[in-house]
Coordinates of C-alpha atoms in Angstrom, one line a residue:
Q1 CA 0.1 0.0 0.4
V2 CA 0.9 3.4 -1.2
Q3 CA 1.5 6.0 1.4
L4 CA 2.3 10.1 1.0
V5 CA 3.3 12.3 3.5
E6 CA 3.5 16.2 2.7
S7 CA 4.8 18.6 4.5
G8 CA 5.8 22.2 4.0
G9 CA 3.1 24.0 4.2
G10 CA 2.1 27.4 6.2
L11 CA 1.4 31.0 6.7
V12 CA 2.9 33.1 4.0
Q13 CA 2.7 36.7 3.0
P14 CA 2.3 37.6 -0.8
G15 CA 5.1 37.5 -2.9
G16 CA 6.8 34.5 -0.1
S17 CA 8.1 31.0 -1.0
L18 CA 7.3 27.7 0.5
R19 CA 8.5 24.5 -0.7
L20 CA 6.4 21.7 0.1
S21 CA 7.5 18.3 0.1
C22 CA 5.7 14.2 -0.5
A23 CA 7.2 11.5 1.0
A24 CA 6.2 8.0 -0.4
S25 CA 6.6 4.5 1.5
G26 CA 5.3 1.1 0.3
A27 CA 6.0 1.8 -3.2
T28 CA 9.4 2.6 -5.0
L29 CA 7.9 6.1 -7.1
S30 CA 10.5 5.7 -9.7
Y31 CA 9.0 2.1 -10.8
H32 CA 6.3 4.3 -13.5
Y33 CA 4.6 6.4 -11.1
V34 CA 3.9 10.0 -11.6
I35 CA 3.6 12.0 -8.8
G36 CA 1.2 15.0 -9.0
W37 CA 0.5 18.1 -7.0
F38 CA -3.3 19.5 -6.5
R39 CA -5.3 22.2 -4.2
Q40 CA -8.3 22.6 -2.7
A41 CA -9.7 25.8 -1.7
P42 CA -12.9 26.6 0.6
G43 CA -15.8 25.8 -1.3
K44 CA -13.8 25.4 -4.5
E45 CA -13.2 21.7 -6.0
R46 CA -10.1 20.0 -6.3
E47 CA -7.6 20.5 -9.2
V48 CA -4.4 20.5 -10.6
V49 CA -1.1 22.3 -10.1
S50 CA 1.3 20.5 -11.2
C51 CA 2.3 16.8 -12.2
I52 CA 5.8 15.1 -13.3
N53 CA 6.0 11.9 -15.2
S54 CA 8.5 9.1 -14.1
S55 CA 9.4 8.1 -17.9
D56 CA 10.9 10.9 -19.1
G57 CA 10.5 13.7 -16.3
G58 CA 8.0 15.7 -18.3
T59 CA 6.4 18.1 -16.6
Y60 CA 2.5 19.8 -16.6
Y61 CA 1.6 23.1 -14.6
S62 CA -1.5 24.3 -14.7
D63 CA -1.8 28.3 -15.9
S64 CA -2.7 29.8 -12.7
V65 CA 0.8 28.8 -11.4
K66 CA 3.2 28.3 -14.8
D67 CA 6.5 30.5 -14.2
R68 CA 6.1 30.5 -10.5
F69 CA 5.9 27.1 -9.2
T70 CA 8.4 24.4 -9.9
I71 CA 7.9 20.4 -9.6
S72 CA 10.5 17.9 -8.8
R73 CA 11.4 14.9 -8.0
D74 CA 14.0 12.8 -5.8
N75 CA 14.0 9.0 -7.0
A76 CA 16.6 8.1 -4.5
K77 CA 14.9 9.8 -1.5
N78 CA 11.3 8.4 -2.8
S79 CA 9.8 12.1 -2.8
A80 CA 8.8 14.6 -4.7
Y81 CA 8.8 18.8 -4.3
L82 CA 6.8 21.8 -5.0
Q83 CA 8.7 25.0 -4.9
M84 CA 6.2 27.8 -5.1
N85 CA 7.8 31.1 -5.6
S86 CA 6.2 35.0 -5.9
L87 CA 3.0 33.5 -3.9
K88 CA -0.8 35.2 -4.5
P89 CA -3.4 35.0 -2.0
E90 CA -5.4 33.0 -4.6
D91 CA -2.8 30.2 -3.8
T92 CA -4.4 29.7 -0.1
A93 CA -5.3 26.1 -0.2
I94 CA -4.9 22.7 1.4
Y95 CA -2.3 21.2 -1.0
Y96 CA -2.1 17.4 -1.8
C97 CA -0.3 15.0 -3.8
A98 CA -0.8 11.7 -5.0
T99 CA 0.6 9.4 -7.1
D100 CA -0.3 6.5 -9.3
R101 CA 0.6 4.3 -12.3
F102 CA -0.3 5.9 -15.6
A103 CA 0.5 5.0 -19.3
L104 CA 0.3 8.3 -20.8
G105 CA 2.2 11.4 -19.4
C106 CA 0.4 12.8 -16.1
R107 CA -1.3 15.9 -17.8
Y108 CA -3.9 13.4 -19.0
Y109 CA -5.5 12.4 -16.3
A110 CA -7.9 14.3 -13.5
P111 CA -7.7 14.0 -9.7
N112 CA -10.2 11.0 -9.3
E113 CA -7.8 8.8 -11.1
Y114 CA -5.4 8.8 -8.7
H115 CA -5.7 6.1 -6.3
Y116 CA -2.9 7.0 -3.8
W117 CA -3.1 10.6 -1.9
G118 CA -1.3 12.1 1.3
Q119 CA -3.3 14.0 3.7
G120 CA -2.9 17.7 2.8
T121 CA -0.9 20.8 3.7
Q122 CA -2.6 23.8 4.5
V123 CA -1.0 27.0 2.1
T124 CA -2.0 29.9 4.0
V125 CA -1.0 33.7 1.6
S126 CA -1.7 36.4 3.6
S127 CA -0.3 39.4 5.0

């Protein structure tokens, strides 16, 4: 059973930065597991933020975070990261990492297609 644990959330001022981490156990993520970062704000649906493939390291970013966020993975540590820069109040949400094995690149899969999720970490951007 794959287990994911997120960390690194917190309160930050607009324009600030945070780095989220996602540590996996129960599976070796380098073995065809894609990793996605998602977020859910109060009253809104869960949305994809970014994802990264296992096979080719290809990445995807939503338009709202492109050029501000960077996803990465460290297969040796069985972990993934989301570096968030130039944070805005609208980035406030609970952030989740998720993983699964997919045949195609991660950009083609919606949140409800991932089977393994972390518990989430709160990110609040406020002055």
